[in-house]
Amino acid sequence: MELEISPLNLPGIDHTQRPVVIAGPCSAETEEQVMTSATQLAAKGYRIFRAGVWKPRTKPGGFEGKGEEALPWMKRVHDELGMLTATEVATPAHIEAALNYGIDILWIGARTVANPFAMQEIADSLRGVDIPVLVKNPVNPDLELWIGGLQRINGAGIKRLAAIHRGFSSYDKRLYRNQPMWSLPIELRRRVPELPIFGDPSHIGGRRELIAPLCQQAMDLGFEGLIIESHCNPDKAWSDAAQQVTPDVLDFILSKLTIRSEMVSTDTLQTLRKQIDECDNELLELLARRMKVCRAIGQYKKENNMQIVQTLRYTEILDKRGAQGALSGMSQEFVRAVFEHIHEESVNQQIEIINKK
Ligand code: PEP
Ligand code: MN
């Protein structure tokens, strides 16, 4: 099924200028927090205000959003500050309530997009409504599921659609809260070129220091927009405190962005970058496989009372790999250094196994 997309055409927004910015707190907490954040953003020239009214939390007991109580606050932002308002909806009841309060833009969260039943229900309740809908990537890196979600909403007659890349959840969180996989939105762009794409550096990064580089990356890949969490008092935020920034900081970050013309980021460059991403993914998978073997070796050494570092074997590996690397056009020193690091981690993994009771 082909997607039938029309331009977002957000009233008062100049779509020829990148990025189109949607900014606002993770959640609408109090009327004062909403109005203060929005007023500060409006003063900086931001025109589209986001705030979560219903919050999908991983565990019960956290702040799950104010719900309908917060909708009149959003309406004030619209009426008094002239901003467009956006919020997340996950059920037909959310949609009905949001529409009653004149919310201008809806977005569908990553957890909801992963559930086709929920997406179909949402789509059915949007039939006959003309409102822009932004569809986040599902929590798992499944491009077809993402496109399927867009198709369901589109099937209900919503043509003003956009996608949001917010990264993918993974077991092992190191740098990112939600691992970005740029090859997915790039492939989405190839398949549906007219669909605008937004980057969500806040939910990808999970930390405010990562917002600037992630915004730049999204711009370099030709995304049209950014949705960024901005709160008048980020450290006191009731949800996602670590990733929110004040409107001032947001403005500083965005003022440093380099917006390159599309001519620079050509299709060829994007294809090559996609190949790099794939190589890195393969490298990581291979490394993980290697570490698994190391742990098996650790177990064997433990059972047979052998010492972990066997110097002869280590020297042999470094020499051999260095020579192999040179044959493949890399410097011997570089390859040796890489293997020294890999060896260090392998030894650590073995020590962990040996010390395990
Ligand atoms: C959000 O935007 O506040 C949110 C809950 O995002 P996600 O669905 O990406 O987790
Ligand atoms: Mn959030």
Coordinates of C-alpha atoms and ligand atoms in Angstrom, one line a residue:
M1 CA 0.0 0.0 0.0
E2 CA 1.4 3.3 -1.1
L3 CA 1.4 6.2 1.3
E4 CA -0.4 9.3 0.1
I5 CA 1.3 12.2 1.8
S6 CA 0.5 15.9 1.6
P7 CA 2.8 18.7 2.9
L8 CA 2.4 19.3 6.7
N9 CA 1.5 23.0 6.0
L10 CA 1.5 24.0 9.7
P11 CA -0.2 27.4 9.9
G12 CA 2.3 30.2 10.4
I13 CA 5.3 27.9 9.9
D14 CA 7.8 28.5 7.1
H15 CA 8.5 25.1 5.8
T16 CA 11.3 26.2 3.5
Q17 CA 13.4 26.8 6.6
R18 CA 15.1 23.8 8.3
P19 CA 14.6 22.7 11.0
V20 CA 11.0 23.0 11.9
V21 CA 11.3 22.9 15.7
I22 CA 8.8 21.5 18.1
A23 CA 9.8 22.3 21.7
G24 CA 8.4 21.9 25.1
P25 CA 8.6 19.9 28.3
C26 CA 8.4 16.1 28.4
S27 CA 5.2 16.4 30.4
A28 CA 2.6 19.0 31.3
E29 CA 3.1 19.1 35.0
T30 CA 1.3 22.2 36.3
E31 CA -0.4 25.2 34.7
E32 CA 2.5 27.4 35.8
Q33 CA 5.2 25.1 34.4
V34 CA 3.4 24.9 31.1
M35 CA 2.8 28.6 30.8
T36 CA 6.3 29.6 31.9
S37 CA 8.0 27.1 29.6
A38 CA 5.8 28.1 26.7
T39 CA 6.2 31.8 27.3
Q40 CA 10.0 31.5 27.4
L41 CA 9.9 29.4 24.2
A42 CA 7.6 31.9 22.4
A43 CA 9.9 34.7 23.4
K44 CA 12.8 33.0 21.6
G45 CA 10.6 32.6 18.5
Y46 CA 9.5 29.0 18.8
R47 CA 6.1 28.5 17.4
I48 CA 5.2 24.8 18.1
F49 CA 4.8 23.7 21.7
R50 CA 5.0 20.0 22.8
A51 CA 4.0 18.6 26.2
G52 CA 2.9 15.1 27.2
V53 CA -0.5 15.0 28.7
W54 CA -0.7 11.2 29.0
K55 CA 2.7 9.6 29.7
P56 CA 3.5 6.0 28.9
R57 CA 5.7 5.0 31.8
T58 CA 7.7 1.8 32.0
K59 CA 6.5 1.0 35.5
P60 CA 3.4 1.9 37.5
G61 CA 3.7 4.5 40.2
G62 CA 5.6 7.1 38.2
F63 CA 4.1 10.3 37.0
E64 CA 1.7 9.3 34.3
G65 CA 0.7 12.7 33.2
K66 CA -2.0 15.0 34.3
G67 CA -4.4 13.8 31.7
E68 CA -7.4 15.9 30.7
E69 CA -6.7 18.4 33.5
A70 CA -3.7 19.6 31.5
L71 CA -5.6 20.2 28.2
P72 CA -6.9 23.7 29.2
W73 CA -3.3 24.7 29.9
M74 CA -2.4 23.6 26.3
K75 CA -5.4 25.6 25.1
R76 CA -4.0 28.7 26.9
V77 CA -0.7 28.2 25.1
H78 CA -2.5 28.2 21.8
D79 CA -4.9 31.0 22.6
E80 CA -2.7 33.4 24.5
L81 CA 0.7 32.8 22.9
G82 CA -0.4 31.9 19.5
M83 CA 1.6 28.7 19.4
L84 CA 0.6 25.5 17.8
T85 CA 0.2 22.7 20.4
A86 CA 1.3 19.1 20.1
T87 CA 0.7 16.1 22.4
E88 CA 1.0 12.3 22.4
V89 CA -2.1 10.3 22.0
A90 CA -2.4 6.5 22.5
T91 CA -6.1 5.8 22.6
P92 CA -9.3 7.0 20.9
A93 CA -10.3 8.6 24.3
H94 CA -7.1 10.7 24.2
I95 CA -7.8 11.7 20.7
E96 CA -11.3 12.8 21.5
A97 CA -10.2 14.8 24.5
A98 CA -7.2 16.4 22.6
L99 CA -9.5 17.4 19.7
N100 CA -12.0 19.0 22.1
Y101 CA -9.3 21.3 23.4
G102 CA -8.1 22.2 20.0
I103 CA -4.7 20.5 20.1
D104 CA -3.1 21.3 16.7
I105 CA -0.7 18.3 16.2
L106 CA -0.9 14.8 17.5
W107 CA 2.0 12.4 17.8
I108 CA 2.0 8.7 18.5
G109 CA 4.6 7.3 20.9
A110 CA 7.1 4.6 20.2
R111 CA 5.4 2.0 22.5
T112 CA 2.0 2.6 20.8
V113 CA 3.4 2.4 17.3
A114 CA 4.8 -1.1 18.1
N115 CA 1.2 -2.3 18.7
P116 CA -0.8 -2.7 15.4
F117 CA -4.1 -3.1 17.3
A118 CA -3.6 0.2 19.1
M119 CA -2.6 1.9 15.8
Q120 CA -5.7 0.6 14.0
E121 CA -7.9 1.9 16.8
I122 CA -6.2 5.2 16.7
A123 CA -6.6 5.3 12.9
D124 CA -10.3 4.5 13.1
S125 CA -11.0 7.2 15.6
L126 CA -9.2 9.8 13.3
R127 CA -11.4 9.1 10.3
G128 CA -12.8 12.3 9.0
V129 CA -10.5 14.5 11.1
D130 CA -7.9 16.8 9.4
I131 CA -5.0 17.1 11.7
P132 CA -1.2 16.5 11.3
V133 CA 0.0 13.3 12.9
L134 CA 3.6 12.5 13.7
V135 CA 4.4 8.8 14.0
K136 CA 7.5 7.9 16.1
N137 CA 9.5 4.9 15.2
P138 CA 8.4 1.8 17.2
V139 CA 10.6 0.8 20.2
N140 CA 12.1 -2.0 18.2
P141 CA 14.1 -1.4 15.0
D142 CA 11.4 -2.7 12.5
L143 CA 11.0 -0.4 9.5
E144 CA 8.0 -2.3 8.2
L145 CA 6.2 -1.9 11.5
W146 CA 6.9 1.8 11.4
I147 CA 5.6 2.1 7.8
G148 CA 2.7 -0.1 8.7
G149 CA 1.7 2.3 11.5
L150 CA 2.0 5.2 9.0
Q151 CA -0.2 3.2 6.5
R152 CA -2.9 2.6 9.1
I153 CA -3.2 6.3 9.9
N154 CA -2.9 7.2 6.3
G155 CA -5.7 4.7 5.5
A156 CA -8.0 6.7 7.7
G157 CA -7.5 9.7 5.4
I158 CA -4.8 11.5 7.4
K159 CA -2.4 12.8 4.7
R160 CA -0.5 15.4 6.7
L161 CA 1.9 12.8 8.2
A162 CA 5.5 12.9 9.4
A163 CA 7.9 10.4 11.0
I164 CA 10.0 10.9 14.1
H165 CA 13.2 9.0 14.7
R166 CA 13.6 8.6 18.5
G167 CA 15.9 5.6 18.5
F168 CA 15.4 2.1 19.6
S169 CA 15.4 0.5 23.0
S170 CA 18.1 -2.0 23.7
Y171 CA 19.2 -4.1 26.7
D172 CA 22.6 -2.6 26.8
K173 CA 22.4 1.2 27.3
R174 CA 25.8 2.8 27.1
L175 CA 26.0 6.1 25.3
Y176 CA 22.4 6.5 24.2
R177 CA 19.2 6.0 26.0
N178 CA 17.6 4.8 22.7
Q179 CA 20.1 3.7 20.1
P180 CA 19.8 5.7 16.9
M181 CA 19.8 3.6 13.7
W182 CA 20.0 6.2 11.0
S183 CA 19.8 3.7 8.3
L184 CA 16.1 3.2 9.1
P185 CA 15.0 6.8 8.6
I186 CA 17.3 6.9 5.5
E187 CA 15.6 3.9 4.0
L188 CA 12.2 5.4 5.0
R189 CA 13.2 8.6 3.1
R190 CA 14.2 6.5 0.1
R191 CA 10.9 4.6 0.1
V192 CA 8.6 7.7 0.9
P193 CA 10.6 10.7 -0.2
E194 CA 7.8 13.2 0.4
L195 CA 7.3 12.2 4.1
P196 CA 8.9 14.8 6.5
I197 CA 11.2 13.3 9.1
F198 CA 11.9 14.8 12.6
G199 CA 14.7 13.9 14.9
D200 CA 14.1 13.4 18.6
P201 CA 17.5 14.0 20.1
S202 CA 16.0 14.1 23.6
H203 CA 14.8 10.5 23.6
I204 CA 17.7 9.2 21.6
G205 CA 20.3 10.7 23.8
G206 CA 18.6 10.7 27.2
R207 CA 21.2 13.3 28.3
R208 CA 21.3 16.9 27.6
E209 CA 25.0 16.8 26.4
L210 CA 24.0 14.7 23.5
I211 CA 21.3 17.0 22.2
A212 CA 23.6 19.2 20.1
P213 CA 25.5 16.5 18.2
L214 CA 22.2 14.6 17.6
C215 CA 20.5 17.7 16.2
Q216 CA 23.5 18.2 13.9
Q217 CA 23.4 14.6 12.8
A218 CA 19.6 14.9 12.0
M219 CA 20.2 18.0 10.0
D220 CA 23.2 16.5 8.1
L221 CA 20.9 13.6 7.1
G222 CA 18.4 16.1 5.7
F223 CA 15.7 15.7 8.3
E224 CA 13.1 18.5 8.1
G225 CA 12.5 19.0 11.8
L226 CA 13.5 18.4 15.4
I227 CA 11.3 17.7 18.4
I228 CA 13.2 18.6 21.5
E229 CA 12.3 18.6 25.2
S230 CA 12.6 22.0 26.8
H231 CA 11.5 22.8 30.4
C232 CA 11.7 26.1 32.4
N233 CA 13.4 24.2 35.2
P234 CA 14.8 20.9 33.7
D235 CA 16.4 19.6 36.9
K236 CA 13.0 19.7 38.6
A237 CA 11.1 18.0 35.8
W238 CA 8.7 15.2 36.8
S239 CA 9.8 13.1 33.9
D240 CA 12.9 12.8 31.7
A241 CA 14.8 15.5 33.8
A242 CA 18.3 14.5 32.5
Q243 CA 17.5 15.1 28.9
Q244 CA 15.6 18.4 29.2
V245 CA 17.1 21.9 28.6
T246 CA 15.9 25.4 29.3
P247 CA 14.6 27.4 26.4
D248 CA 17.8 29.5 26.6
V249 CA 20.0 26.5 26.3
L250 CA 17.9 25.1 23.5
D251 CA 18.2 28.3 21.6
F252 CA 22.0 28.3 22.1
I253 CA 22.2 24.7 20.8
L254 CA 20.1 25.5 17.8
S255 CA 22.0 28.7 17.0
K256 CA 25.2 26.6 16.6
L257 CA 23.7 24.2 14.1
T258 CA 25.2 24.1 10.6
I259 CA 22.4 23.7 8.1
R260 CA 24.1 22.4 5.0
S261 CA 22.3 22.6 1.8
E262 CA 20.8 19.3 0.5
M263 CA 23.3 19.4 -2.3
V264 CA 26.1 18.5 0.1
S265 CA 24.4 15.6 1.7
T266 CA 23.8 13.7 -1.6
D267 CA 22.2 10.4 -2.0
T268 CA 25.6 8.9 -2.6
L269 CA 26.9 10.2 0.7
Q270 CA 23.9 8.9 2.5
T271 CA 24.3 5.5 0.9
L272 CA 27.9 5.4 1.9
R273 CA 27.1 6.4 5.5
K274 CA 24.5 3.7 5.6
Q275 CA 27.2 1.2 4.6
I276 CA 29.4 2.6 7.4
D277 CA 26.6 2.1 9.9
E278 CA 26.2 -1.5 8.7
C279 CA 29.9 -2.2 9.0
D280 CA 29.9 -0.8 12.6
N281 CA 26.9 -3.0 13.5
E282 CA 28.7 -6.0 12.1
L283 CA 31.9 -5.1 14.0
L284 CA 29.9 -4.8 17.2
E285 CA 28.2 -8.1 16.7
L286 CA 31.5 -9.8 15.9
L287 CA 33.1 -8.4 19.0
A288 CA 30.2 -9.6 21.1
R289 CA 30.6 -13.1 19.6
R290 CA 34.3 -13.0 20.3
M291 CA 33.7 -12.0 23.9
K292 CA 31.3 -14.9 24.2
V293 CA 34.0 -17.3 23.1
C294 CA 36.4 -15.7 25.6
R295 CA 34.0 -16.4 28.4
A296 CA 33.8 -20.0 27.3
I297 CA 37.6 -20.1 27.3
G298 CA 37.6 -18.6 30.8
Q299 CA 35.3 -21.4 32.0
Y300 CA 37.6 -24.0 30.5
K301 CA 40.7 -22.4 32.1
K302 CA 38.9 -22.3 35.4
E303 CA 37.9 -25.9 35.3
N304 CA 41.4 -26.9 34.4
N305 CA 43.2 -24.5 36.7
M306 CA 45.0 -22.7 34.0
Q307 CA 46.2 -19.1 34.1
I308 CA 44.4 -16.5 32.1
V309 CA 47.0 -14.6 30.2
Q310 CA 49.2 -16.8 28.2
T311 CA 51.9 -14.4 27.0
L312 CA 53.0 -16.5 24.0
R313 CA 49.5 -16.7 22.6
Y314 CA 49.0 -13.0 23.2
T315 CA 52.3 -12.0 21.3
E316 CA 51.3 -14.4 18.5
I317 CA 47.9 -12.7 18.1
L318 CA 49.3 -9.2 18.0
D319 CA 52.0 -10.1 15.5
K320 CA 49.7 -12.1 13.3
R321 CA 46.9 -9.6 13.3
G322 CA 49.3 -6.7 12.7
A323 CA 50.7 -8.4 9.7
Q324 CA 47.3 -9.3 8.4
G325 CA 46.2 -5.7 8.8
A326 CA 49.2 -4.4 6.9
L327 CA 48.2 -6.7 4.0
S328 CA 44.7 -5.2 4.0
G329 CA 46.1 -1.7 3.7
M330 CA 46.0 -0.6 7.3
S331 CA 48.9 0.4 9.5
Q332 CA 50.4 -2.3 11.6
E333 CA 50.4 -0.1 14.7
F334 CA 46.7 0.7 14.3
V335 CA 45.8 -3.0 14.1
R336 CA 48.0 -3.9 17.0
A337 CA 46.5 -1.1 19.1
V338 CA 43.0 -2.3 18.3
F339 CA 43.8 -5.9 19.2
E340 CA 45.5 -4.7 22.4
H341 CA 42.2 -3.2 23.5
I342 CA 40.2 -6.2 22.4
H343 CA 42.6 -8.4 24.3
E344 CA 42.3 -6.3 27.4
E345 CA 38.5 -6.6 27.4
S346 CA 38.8 -10.4 26.7
V347 CA 41.0 -10.8 29.7
N348 CA 38.5 -8.8 31.8
Q349 CA 35.7 -11.1 30.6
Q350 CA 37.7 -14.2 31.5
I351 CA 38.5 -12.8 35.0
E352 CA 34.8 -12.2 35.6
I353 CA 34.1 -15.9 34.8
I354 CA 36.9 -17.2 36.9
N355 CA 35.9 -15.2 39.9
K356 CA 32.3 -16.2 39.6
K357 CA 31.4 -18.4 42.6
Ligands
PEP1 C1 7.8 11.6 24.6 O1 8.0 12.2 23.5 O2 7.7 12.3 25.6 C2 7.8 10.2 24.7 C3 7.2 9.5 25.6 O3 8.5 9.6 23.7 P1 8.7 8.1 23.1 O4 7.4 7.6 22.7 O5 9.7 8.3 22.0 O6 9.3 7.3 24.3
MN2 MN 10.1 12.5 27.5

